[in-house]
PDB file of N, CA, C and O in Angstrom:
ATOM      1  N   UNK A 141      -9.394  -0.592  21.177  1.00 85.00           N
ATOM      2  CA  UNK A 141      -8.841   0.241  20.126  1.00 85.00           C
ATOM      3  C   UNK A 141      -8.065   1.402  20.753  1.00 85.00           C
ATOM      4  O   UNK A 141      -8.375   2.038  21.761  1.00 85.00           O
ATOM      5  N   UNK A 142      -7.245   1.519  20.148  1.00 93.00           N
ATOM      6  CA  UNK A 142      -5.545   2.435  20.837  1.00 93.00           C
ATOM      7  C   UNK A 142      -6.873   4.022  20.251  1.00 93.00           C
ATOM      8  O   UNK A 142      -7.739   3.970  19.377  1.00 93.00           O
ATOM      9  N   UNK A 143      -6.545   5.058  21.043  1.00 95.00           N
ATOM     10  CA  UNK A 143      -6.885   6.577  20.883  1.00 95.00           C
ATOM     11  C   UNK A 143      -5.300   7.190  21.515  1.00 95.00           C
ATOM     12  O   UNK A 143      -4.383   6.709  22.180  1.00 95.00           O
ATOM     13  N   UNK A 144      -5.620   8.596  20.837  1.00 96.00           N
ATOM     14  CA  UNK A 144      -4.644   9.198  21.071  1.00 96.00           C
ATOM     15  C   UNK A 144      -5.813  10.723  22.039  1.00 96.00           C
ATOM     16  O   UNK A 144      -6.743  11.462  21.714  1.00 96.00           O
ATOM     17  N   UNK A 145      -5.047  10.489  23.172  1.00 97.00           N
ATOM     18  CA  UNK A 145      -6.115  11.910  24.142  1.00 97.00           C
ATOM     19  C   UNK A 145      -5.187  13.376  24.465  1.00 97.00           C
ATOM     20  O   UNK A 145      -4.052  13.592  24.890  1.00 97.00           O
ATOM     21  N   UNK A 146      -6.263  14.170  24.044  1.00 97.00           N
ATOM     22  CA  UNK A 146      -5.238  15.575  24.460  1.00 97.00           C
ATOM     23  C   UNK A 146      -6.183  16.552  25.443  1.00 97.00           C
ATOM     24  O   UNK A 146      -7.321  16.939  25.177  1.00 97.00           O
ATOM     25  N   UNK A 147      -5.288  16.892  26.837  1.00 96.00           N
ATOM     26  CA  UNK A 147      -5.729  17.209  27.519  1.00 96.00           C
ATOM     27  C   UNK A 147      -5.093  18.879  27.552  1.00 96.00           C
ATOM     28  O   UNK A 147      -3.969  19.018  27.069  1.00 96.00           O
ATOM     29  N   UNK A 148      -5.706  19.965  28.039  1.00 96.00           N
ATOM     30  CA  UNK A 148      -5.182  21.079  28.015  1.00 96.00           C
ATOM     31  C   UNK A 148      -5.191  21.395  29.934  1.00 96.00           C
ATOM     32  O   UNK A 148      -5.955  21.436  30.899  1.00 96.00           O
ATOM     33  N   UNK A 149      -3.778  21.552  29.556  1.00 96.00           N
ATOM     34  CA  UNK A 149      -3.139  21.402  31.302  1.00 96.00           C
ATOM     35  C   UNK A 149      -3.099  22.968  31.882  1.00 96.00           C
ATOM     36  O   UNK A 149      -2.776  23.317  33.018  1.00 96.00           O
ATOM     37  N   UNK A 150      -3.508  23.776  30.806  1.00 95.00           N
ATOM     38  CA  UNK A 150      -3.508  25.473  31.373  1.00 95.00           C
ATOM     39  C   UNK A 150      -4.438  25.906  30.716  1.00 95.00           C
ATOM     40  O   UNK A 150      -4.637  25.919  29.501  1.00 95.00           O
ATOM     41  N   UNK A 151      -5.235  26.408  31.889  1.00 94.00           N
ATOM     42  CA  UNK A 151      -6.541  27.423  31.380  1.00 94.00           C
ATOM     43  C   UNK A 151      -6.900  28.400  30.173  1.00 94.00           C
ATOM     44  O   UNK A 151      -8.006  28.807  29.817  1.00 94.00           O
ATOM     45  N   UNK A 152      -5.384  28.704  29.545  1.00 95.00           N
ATOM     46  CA  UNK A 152      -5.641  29.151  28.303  1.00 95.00           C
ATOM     47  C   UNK A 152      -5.200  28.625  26.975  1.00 95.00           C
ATOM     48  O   UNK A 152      -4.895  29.258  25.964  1.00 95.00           O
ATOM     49  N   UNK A 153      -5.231  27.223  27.204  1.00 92.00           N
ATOM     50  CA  UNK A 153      -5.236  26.275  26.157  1.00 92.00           C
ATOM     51  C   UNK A 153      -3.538  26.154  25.557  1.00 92.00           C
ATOM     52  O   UNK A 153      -3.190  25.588  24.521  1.00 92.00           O
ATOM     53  N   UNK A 154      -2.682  26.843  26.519  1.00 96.00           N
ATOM     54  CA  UNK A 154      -1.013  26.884  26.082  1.00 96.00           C
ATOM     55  C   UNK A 154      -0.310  25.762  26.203  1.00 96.00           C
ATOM     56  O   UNK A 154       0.729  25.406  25.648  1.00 96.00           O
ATOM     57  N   UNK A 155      -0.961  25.267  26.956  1.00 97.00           N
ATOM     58  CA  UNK A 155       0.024  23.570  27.259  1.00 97.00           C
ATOM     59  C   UNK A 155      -1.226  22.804  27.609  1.00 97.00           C
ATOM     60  O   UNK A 155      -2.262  23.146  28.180  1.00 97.00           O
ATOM     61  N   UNK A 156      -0.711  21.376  26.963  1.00 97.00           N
ATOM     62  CA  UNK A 156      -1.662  20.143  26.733  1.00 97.00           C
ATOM     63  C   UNK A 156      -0.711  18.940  27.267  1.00 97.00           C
ATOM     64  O   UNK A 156       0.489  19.172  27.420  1.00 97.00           O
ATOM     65  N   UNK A 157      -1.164  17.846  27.509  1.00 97.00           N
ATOM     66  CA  UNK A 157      -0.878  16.685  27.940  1.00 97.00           C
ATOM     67  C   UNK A 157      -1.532  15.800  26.515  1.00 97.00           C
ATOM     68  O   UNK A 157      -2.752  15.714  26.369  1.00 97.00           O
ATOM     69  N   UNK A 158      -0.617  15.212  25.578  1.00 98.00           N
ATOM     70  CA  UNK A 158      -1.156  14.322  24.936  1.00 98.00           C
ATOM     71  C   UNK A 158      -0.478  12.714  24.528  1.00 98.00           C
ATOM     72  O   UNK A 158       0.602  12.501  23.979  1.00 98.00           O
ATOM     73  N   UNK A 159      -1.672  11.532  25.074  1.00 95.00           N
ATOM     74  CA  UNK A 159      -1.484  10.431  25.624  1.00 95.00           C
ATOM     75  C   UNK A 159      -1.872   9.663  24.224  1.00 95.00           C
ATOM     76  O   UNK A 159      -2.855  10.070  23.607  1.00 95.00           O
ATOM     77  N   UNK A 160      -1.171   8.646  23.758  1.00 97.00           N
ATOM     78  CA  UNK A 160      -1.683   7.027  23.074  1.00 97.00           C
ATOM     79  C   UNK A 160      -1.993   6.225  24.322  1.00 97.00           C
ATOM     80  O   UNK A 160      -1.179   5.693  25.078  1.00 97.00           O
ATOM     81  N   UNK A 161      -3.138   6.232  24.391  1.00 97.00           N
ATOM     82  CA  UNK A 161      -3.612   5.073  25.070  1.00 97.00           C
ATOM     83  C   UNK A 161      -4.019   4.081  24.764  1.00 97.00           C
ATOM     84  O   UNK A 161      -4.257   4.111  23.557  1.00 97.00           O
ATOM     85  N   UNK A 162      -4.244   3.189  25.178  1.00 95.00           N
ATOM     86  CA  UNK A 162      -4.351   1.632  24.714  1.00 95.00           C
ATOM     87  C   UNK A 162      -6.144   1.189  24.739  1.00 95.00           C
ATOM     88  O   UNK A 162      -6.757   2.230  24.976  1.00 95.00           O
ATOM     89  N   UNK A 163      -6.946   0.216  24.601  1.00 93.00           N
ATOM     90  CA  UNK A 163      -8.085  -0.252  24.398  1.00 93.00           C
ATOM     91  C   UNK A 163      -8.466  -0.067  25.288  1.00 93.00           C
ATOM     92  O   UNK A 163      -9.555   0.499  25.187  1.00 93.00           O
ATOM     93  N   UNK A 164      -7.963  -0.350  26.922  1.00 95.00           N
ATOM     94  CA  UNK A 164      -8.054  -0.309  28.288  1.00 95.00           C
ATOM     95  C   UNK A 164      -8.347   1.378  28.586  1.00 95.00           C
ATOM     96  O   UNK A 164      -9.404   1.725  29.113  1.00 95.00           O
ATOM     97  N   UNK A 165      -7.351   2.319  28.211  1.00 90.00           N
ATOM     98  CA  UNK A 165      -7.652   3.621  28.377  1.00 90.00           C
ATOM     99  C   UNK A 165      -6.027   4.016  29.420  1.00 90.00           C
ATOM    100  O   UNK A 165      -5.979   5.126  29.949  1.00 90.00           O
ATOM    101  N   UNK A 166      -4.731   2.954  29.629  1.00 95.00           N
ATOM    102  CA  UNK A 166      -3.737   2.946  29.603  1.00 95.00           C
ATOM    103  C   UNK A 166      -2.968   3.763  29.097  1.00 95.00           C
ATOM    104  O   UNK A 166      -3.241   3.846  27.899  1.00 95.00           O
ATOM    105  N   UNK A 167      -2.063   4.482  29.398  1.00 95.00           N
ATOM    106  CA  UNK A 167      -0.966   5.315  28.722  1.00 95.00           C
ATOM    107  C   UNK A 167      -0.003   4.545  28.495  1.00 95.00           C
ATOM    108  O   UNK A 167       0.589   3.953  29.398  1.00 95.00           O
ATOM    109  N   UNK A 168       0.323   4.431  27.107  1.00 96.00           N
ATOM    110  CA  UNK A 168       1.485   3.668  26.432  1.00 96.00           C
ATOM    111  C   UNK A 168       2.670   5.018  26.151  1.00 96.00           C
ATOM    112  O   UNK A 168       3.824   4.801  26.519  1.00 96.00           O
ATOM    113  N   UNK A 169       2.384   6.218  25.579  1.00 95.00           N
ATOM    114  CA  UNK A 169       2.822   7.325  25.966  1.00 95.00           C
ATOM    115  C   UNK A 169       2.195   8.727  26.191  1.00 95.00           C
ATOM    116  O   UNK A 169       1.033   9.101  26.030  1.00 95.00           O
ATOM    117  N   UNK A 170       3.425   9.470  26.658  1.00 96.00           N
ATOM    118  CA  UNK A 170       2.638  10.423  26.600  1.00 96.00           C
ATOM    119  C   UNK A 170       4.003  11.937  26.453  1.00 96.00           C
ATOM    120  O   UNK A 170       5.232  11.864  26.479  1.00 96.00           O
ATOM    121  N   UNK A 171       3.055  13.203  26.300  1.00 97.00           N
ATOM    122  CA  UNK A 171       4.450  14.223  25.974  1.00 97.00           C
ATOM    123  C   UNK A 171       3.203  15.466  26.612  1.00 97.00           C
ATOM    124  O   UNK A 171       1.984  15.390  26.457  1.00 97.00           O
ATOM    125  N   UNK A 172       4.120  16.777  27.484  1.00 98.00           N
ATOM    126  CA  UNK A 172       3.652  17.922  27.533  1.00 98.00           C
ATOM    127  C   UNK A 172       3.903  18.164  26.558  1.00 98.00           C
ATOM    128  O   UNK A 172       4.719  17.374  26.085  1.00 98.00           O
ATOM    129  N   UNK A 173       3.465  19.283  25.623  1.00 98.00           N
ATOM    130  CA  UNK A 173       3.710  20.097  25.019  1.00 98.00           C
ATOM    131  C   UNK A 173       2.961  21.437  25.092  1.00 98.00           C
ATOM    132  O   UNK A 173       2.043  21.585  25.899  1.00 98.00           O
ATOM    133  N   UNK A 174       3.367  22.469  24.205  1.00 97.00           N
ATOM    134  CA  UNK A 174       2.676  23.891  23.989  1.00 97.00           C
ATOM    135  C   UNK A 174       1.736  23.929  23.140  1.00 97.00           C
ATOM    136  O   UNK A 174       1.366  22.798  22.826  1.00 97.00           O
ATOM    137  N   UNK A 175       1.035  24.997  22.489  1.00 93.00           N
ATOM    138  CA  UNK A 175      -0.062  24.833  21.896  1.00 93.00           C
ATOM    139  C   UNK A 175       0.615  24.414  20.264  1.00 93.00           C
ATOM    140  O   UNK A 175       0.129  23.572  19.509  1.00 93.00           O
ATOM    141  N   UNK A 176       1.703  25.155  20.026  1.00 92.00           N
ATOM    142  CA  UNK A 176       2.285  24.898  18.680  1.00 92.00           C
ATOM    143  C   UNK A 176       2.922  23.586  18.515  1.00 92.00           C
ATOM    144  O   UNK A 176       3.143  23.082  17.415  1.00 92.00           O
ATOM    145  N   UNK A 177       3.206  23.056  19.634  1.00 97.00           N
ATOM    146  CA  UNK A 177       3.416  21.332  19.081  1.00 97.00           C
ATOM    147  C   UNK A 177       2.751  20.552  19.398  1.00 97.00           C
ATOM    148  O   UNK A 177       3.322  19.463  19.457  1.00 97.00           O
ATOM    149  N   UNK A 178       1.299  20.529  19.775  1.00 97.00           N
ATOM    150  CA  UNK A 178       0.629  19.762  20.239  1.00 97.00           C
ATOM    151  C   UNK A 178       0.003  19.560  18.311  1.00 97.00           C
ATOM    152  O   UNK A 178       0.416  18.555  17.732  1.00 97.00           O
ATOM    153  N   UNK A 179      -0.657  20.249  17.748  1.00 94.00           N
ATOM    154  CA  UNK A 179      -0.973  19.472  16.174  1.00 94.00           C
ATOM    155  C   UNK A 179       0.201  18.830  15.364  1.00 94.00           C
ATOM    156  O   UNK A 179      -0.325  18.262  14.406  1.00 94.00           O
ATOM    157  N   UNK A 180       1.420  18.685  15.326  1.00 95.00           N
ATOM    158  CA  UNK A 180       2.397  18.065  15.207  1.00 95.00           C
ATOM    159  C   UNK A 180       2.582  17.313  15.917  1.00 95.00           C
ATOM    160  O   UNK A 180       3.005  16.306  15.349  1.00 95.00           O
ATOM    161  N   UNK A 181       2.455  17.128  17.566  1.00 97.00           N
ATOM    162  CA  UNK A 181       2.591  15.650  17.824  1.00 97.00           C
ATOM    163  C   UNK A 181       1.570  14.764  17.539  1.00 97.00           C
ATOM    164  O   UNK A 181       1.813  13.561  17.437  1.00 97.00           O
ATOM    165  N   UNK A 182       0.525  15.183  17.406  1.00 94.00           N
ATOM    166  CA  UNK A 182      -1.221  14.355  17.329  1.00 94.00           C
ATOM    167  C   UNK A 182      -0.779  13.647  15.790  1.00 94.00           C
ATOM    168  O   UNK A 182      -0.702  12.429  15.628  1.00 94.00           O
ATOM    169  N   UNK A 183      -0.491  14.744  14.627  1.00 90.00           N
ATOM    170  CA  UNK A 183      -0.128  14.317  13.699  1.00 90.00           C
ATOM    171  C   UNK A 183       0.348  13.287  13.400  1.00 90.00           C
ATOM    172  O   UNK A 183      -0.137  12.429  12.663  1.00 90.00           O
ATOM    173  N   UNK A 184       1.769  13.275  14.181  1.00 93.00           N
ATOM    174  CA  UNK A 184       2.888  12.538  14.019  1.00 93.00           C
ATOM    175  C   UNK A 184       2.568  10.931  15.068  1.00 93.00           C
ATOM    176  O   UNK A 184       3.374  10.002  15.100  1.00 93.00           O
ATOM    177  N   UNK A 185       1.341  10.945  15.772  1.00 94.00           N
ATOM    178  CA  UNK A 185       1.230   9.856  16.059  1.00 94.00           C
ATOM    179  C   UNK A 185       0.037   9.429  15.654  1.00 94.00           C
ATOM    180  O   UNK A 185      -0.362   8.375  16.149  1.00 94.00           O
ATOM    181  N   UNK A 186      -0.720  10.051  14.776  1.00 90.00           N
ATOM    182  CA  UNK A 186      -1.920   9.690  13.554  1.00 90.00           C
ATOM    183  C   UNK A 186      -0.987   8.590  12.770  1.00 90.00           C
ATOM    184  O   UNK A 186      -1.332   7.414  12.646  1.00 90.00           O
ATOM    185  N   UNK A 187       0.220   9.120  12.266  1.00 87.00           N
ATOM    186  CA  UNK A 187       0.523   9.067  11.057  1.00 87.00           C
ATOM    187  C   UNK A 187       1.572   7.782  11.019  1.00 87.00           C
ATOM    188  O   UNK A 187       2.132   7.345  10.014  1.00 87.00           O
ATOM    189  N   UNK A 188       1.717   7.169  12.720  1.00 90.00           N
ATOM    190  CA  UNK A 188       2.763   6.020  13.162  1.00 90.00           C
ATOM    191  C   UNK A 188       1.775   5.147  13.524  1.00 90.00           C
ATOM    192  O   UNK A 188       1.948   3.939  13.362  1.00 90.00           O
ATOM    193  N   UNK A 189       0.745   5.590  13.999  1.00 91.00           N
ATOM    194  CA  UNK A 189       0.047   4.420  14.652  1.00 91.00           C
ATOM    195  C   UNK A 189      -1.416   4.393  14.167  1.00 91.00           C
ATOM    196  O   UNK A 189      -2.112   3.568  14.758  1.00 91.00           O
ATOM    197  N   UNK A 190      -2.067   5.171  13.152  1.00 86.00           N
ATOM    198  CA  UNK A 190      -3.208   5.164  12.798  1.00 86.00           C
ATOM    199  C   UNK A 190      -3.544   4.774  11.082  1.00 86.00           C
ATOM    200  O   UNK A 190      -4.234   3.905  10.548  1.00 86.00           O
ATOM    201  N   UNK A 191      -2.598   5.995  10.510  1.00 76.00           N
ATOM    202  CA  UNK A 191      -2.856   5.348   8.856  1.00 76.00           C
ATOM    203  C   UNK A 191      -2.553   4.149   8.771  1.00 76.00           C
ATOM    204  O   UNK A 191      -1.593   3.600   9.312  1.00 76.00           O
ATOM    205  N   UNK A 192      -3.682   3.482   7.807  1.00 71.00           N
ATOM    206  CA  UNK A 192      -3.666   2.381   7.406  1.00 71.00           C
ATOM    207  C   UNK A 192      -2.303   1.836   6.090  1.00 71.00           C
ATOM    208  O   UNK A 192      -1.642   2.777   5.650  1.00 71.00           O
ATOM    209  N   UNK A 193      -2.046   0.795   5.686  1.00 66.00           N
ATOM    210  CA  UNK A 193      -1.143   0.840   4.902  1.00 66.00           C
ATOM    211  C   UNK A 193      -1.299   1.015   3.666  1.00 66.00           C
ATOM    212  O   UNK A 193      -0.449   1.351   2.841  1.00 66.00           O
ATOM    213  N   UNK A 194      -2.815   0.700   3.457  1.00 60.00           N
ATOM    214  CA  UNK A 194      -3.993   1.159   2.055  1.00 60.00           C
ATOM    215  C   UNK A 194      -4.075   2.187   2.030  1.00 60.00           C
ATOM    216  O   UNK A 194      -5.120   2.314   1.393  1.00 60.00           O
ATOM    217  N   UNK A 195      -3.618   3.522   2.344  1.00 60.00           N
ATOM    218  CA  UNK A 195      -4.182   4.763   2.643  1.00 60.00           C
ATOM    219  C   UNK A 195      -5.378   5.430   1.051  1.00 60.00           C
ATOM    220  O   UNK A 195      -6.378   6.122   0.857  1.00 60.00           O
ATOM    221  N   UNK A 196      -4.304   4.571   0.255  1.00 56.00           N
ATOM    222  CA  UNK A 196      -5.288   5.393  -0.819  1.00 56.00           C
ATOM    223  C   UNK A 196      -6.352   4.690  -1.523  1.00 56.00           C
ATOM    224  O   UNK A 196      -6.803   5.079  -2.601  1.00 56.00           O
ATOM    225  N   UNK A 197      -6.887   3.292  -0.689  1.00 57.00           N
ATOM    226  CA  UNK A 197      -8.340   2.648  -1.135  1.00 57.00           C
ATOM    227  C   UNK A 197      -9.114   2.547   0.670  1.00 57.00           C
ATOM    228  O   UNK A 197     -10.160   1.971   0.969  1.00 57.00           O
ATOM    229  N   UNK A 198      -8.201   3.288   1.573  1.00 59.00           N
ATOM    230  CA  UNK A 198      -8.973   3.259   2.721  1.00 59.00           C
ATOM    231  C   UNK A 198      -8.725   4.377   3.474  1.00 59.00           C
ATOM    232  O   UNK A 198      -7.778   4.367   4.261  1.00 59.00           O
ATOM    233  N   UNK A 199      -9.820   5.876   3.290  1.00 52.00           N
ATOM    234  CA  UNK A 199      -9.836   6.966   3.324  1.00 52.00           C
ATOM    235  C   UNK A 199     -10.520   7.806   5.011  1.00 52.00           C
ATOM    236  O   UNK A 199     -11.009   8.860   5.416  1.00 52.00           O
ATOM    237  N   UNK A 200     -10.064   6.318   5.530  1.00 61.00           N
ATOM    238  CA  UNK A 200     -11.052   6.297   6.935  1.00 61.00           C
ATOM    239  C   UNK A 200     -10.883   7.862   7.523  1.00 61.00           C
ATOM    240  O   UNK A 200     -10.007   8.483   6.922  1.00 61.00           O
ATOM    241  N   UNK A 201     -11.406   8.442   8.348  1.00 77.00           N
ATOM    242  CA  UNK A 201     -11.083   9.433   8.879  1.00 77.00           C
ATOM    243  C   UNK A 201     -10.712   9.567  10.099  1.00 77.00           C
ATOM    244  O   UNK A 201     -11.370   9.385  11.123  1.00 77.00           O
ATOM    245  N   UNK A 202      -9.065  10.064   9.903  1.00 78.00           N
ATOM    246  CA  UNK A 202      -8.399   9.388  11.102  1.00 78.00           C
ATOM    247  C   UNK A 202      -8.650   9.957  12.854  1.00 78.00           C
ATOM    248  O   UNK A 202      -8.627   9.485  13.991  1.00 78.00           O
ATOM    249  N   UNK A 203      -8.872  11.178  12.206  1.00 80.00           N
ATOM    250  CA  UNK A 203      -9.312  12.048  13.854  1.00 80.00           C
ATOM    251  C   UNK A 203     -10.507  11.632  14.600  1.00 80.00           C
ATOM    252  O   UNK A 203     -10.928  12.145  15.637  1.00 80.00           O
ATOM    253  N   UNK A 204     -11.181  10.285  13.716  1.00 85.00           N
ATOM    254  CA  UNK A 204     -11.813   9.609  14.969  1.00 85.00           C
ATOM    255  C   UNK A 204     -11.106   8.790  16.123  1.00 85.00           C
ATOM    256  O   UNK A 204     -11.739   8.013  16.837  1.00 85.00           O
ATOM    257  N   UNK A 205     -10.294   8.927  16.203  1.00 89.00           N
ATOM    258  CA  UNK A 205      -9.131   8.517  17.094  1.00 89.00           C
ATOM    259  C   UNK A 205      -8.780   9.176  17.608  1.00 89.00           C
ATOM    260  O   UNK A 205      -7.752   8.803  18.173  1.00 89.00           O
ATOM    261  N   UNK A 206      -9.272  10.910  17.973  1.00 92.00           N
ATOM    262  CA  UNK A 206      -8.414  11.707  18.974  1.00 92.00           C
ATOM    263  C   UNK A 206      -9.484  12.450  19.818  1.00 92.00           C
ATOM    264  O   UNK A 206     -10.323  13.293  19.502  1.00 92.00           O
ATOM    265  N   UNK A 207      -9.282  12.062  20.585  1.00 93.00           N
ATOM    266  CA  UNK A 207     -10.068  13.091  21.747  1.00 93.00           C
ATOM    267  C   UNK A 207      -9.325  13.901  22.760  1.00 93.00           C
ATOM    268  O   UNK A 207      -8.304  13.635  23.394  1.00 93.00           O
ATOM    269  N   UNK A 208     -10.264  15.191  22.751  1.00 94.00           N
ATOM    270  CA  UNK A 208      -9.758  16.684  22.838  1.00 94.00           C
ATOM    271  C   UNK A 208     -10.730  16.699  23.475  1.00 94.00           C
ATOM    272  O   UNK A 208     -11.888  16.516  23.099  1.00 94.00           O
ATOM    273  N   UNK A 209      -9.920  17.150  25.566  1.00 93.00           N
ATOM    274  CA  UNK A 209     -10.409  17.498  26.376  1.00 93.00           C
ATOM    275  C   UNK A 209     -10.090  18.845  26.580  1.00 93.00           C
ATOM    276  O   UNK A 209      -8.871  19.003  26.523  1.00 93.00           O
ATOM    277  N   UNK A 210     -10.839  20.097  26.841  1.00 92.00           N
ATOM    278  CA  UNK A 210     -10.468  21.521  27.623  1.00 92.00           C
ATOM    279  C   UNK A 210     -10.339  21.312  28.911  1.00 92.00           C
ATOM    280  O   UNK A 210     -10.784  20.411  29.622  1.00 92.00           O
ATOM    281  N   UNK A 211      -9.512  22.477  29.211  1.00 90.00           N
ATOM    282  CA  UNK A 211      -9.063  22.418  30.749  1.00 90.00           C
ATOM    283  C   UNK A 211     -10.363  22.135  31.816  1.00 90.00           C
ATOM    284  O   UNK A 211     -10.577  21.200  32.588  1.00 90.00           O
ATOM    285  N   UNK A 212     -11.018  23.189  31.552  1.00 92.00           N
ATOM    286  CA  UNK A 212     -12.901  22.903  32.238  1.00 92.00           C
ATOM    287  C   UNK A 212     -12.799  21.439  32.470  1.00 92.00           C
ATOM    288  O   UNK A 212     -12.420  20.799  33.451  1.00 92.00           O
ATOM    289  N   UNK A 213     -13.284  21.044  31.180  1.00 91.00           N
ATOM    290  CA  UNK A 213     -13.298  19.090  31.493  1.00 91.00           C
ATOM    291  C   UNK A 213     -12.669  18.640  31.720  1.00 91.00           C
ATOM    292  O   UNK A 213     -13.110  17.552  32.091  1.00 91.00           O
ATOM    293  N   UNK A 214     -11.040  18.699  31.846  1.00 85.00           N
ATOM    294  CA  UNK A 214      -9.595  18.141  32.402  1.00 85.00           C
ATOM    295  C   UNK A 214      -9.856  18.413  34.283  1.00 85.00           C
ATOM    296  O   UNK A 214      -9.690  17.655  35.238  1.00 85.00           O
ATOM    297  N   UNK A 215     -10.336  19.884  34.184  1.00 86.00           N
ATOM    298  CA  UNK A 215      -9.946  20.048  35.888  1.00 86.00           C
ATOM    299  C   UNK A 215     -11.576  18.964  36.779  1.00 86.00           C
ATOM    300  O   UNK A 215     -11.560  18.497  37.918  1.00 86.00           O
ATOM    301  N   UNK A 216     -12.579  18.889  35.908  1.00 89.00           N
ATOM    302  CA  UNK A 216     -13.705  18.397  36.437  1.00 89.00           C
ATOM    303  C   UNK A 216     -13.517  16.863  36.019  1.00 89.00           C
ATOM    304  O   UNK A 216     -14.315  16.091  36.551  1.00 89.00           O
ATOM    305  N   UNK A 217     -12.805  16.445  35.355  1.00 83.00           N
ATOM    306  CA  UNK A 217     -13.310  14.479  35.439  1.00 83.00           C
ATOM    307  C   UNK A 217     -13.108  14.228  36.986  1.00 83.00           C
ATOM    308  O   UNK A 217     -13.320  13.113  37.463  1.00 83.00           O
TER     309      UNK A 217
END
């Protein structure tokens, strides 16, 4: 199952690395961004690659699909 991962690439959470990865854990893509476009890109690839086409008899909740690493846990994996 494809996730979308966001990593925070500066200690004060200003810039993130966020990846669609694939079932494998593969980067299919990925974008730096700042803190103000990082919930607009997550969004915008919720909303291409996650909503369902039922959206309104299948209310799944989509941000189980995103995982949000802090720098701490980015600089320690």
């Amino acid at each position: 199952m494809m996730k979308i991962v966001s990593k925070d690439i500066k200690e004060d959470g200003s810039q993130s690395i966020v990846y669609l990865v694939d079932e494998n854990g593969n980067p299919l893509k990925g974008s730096i961004v700042n803190s103000d476009e990082k919930a607009e890109l997550i969004n915008n690839l919720l909303a291409e690659y996650f909503t369902p086409d039922d959206w309104v008899n299948n209310k799944k909740d989509l941000l189980n699909n995103v995982v949000e690493m802090t720098y701490n846990e980015y600089i320690n994996q």
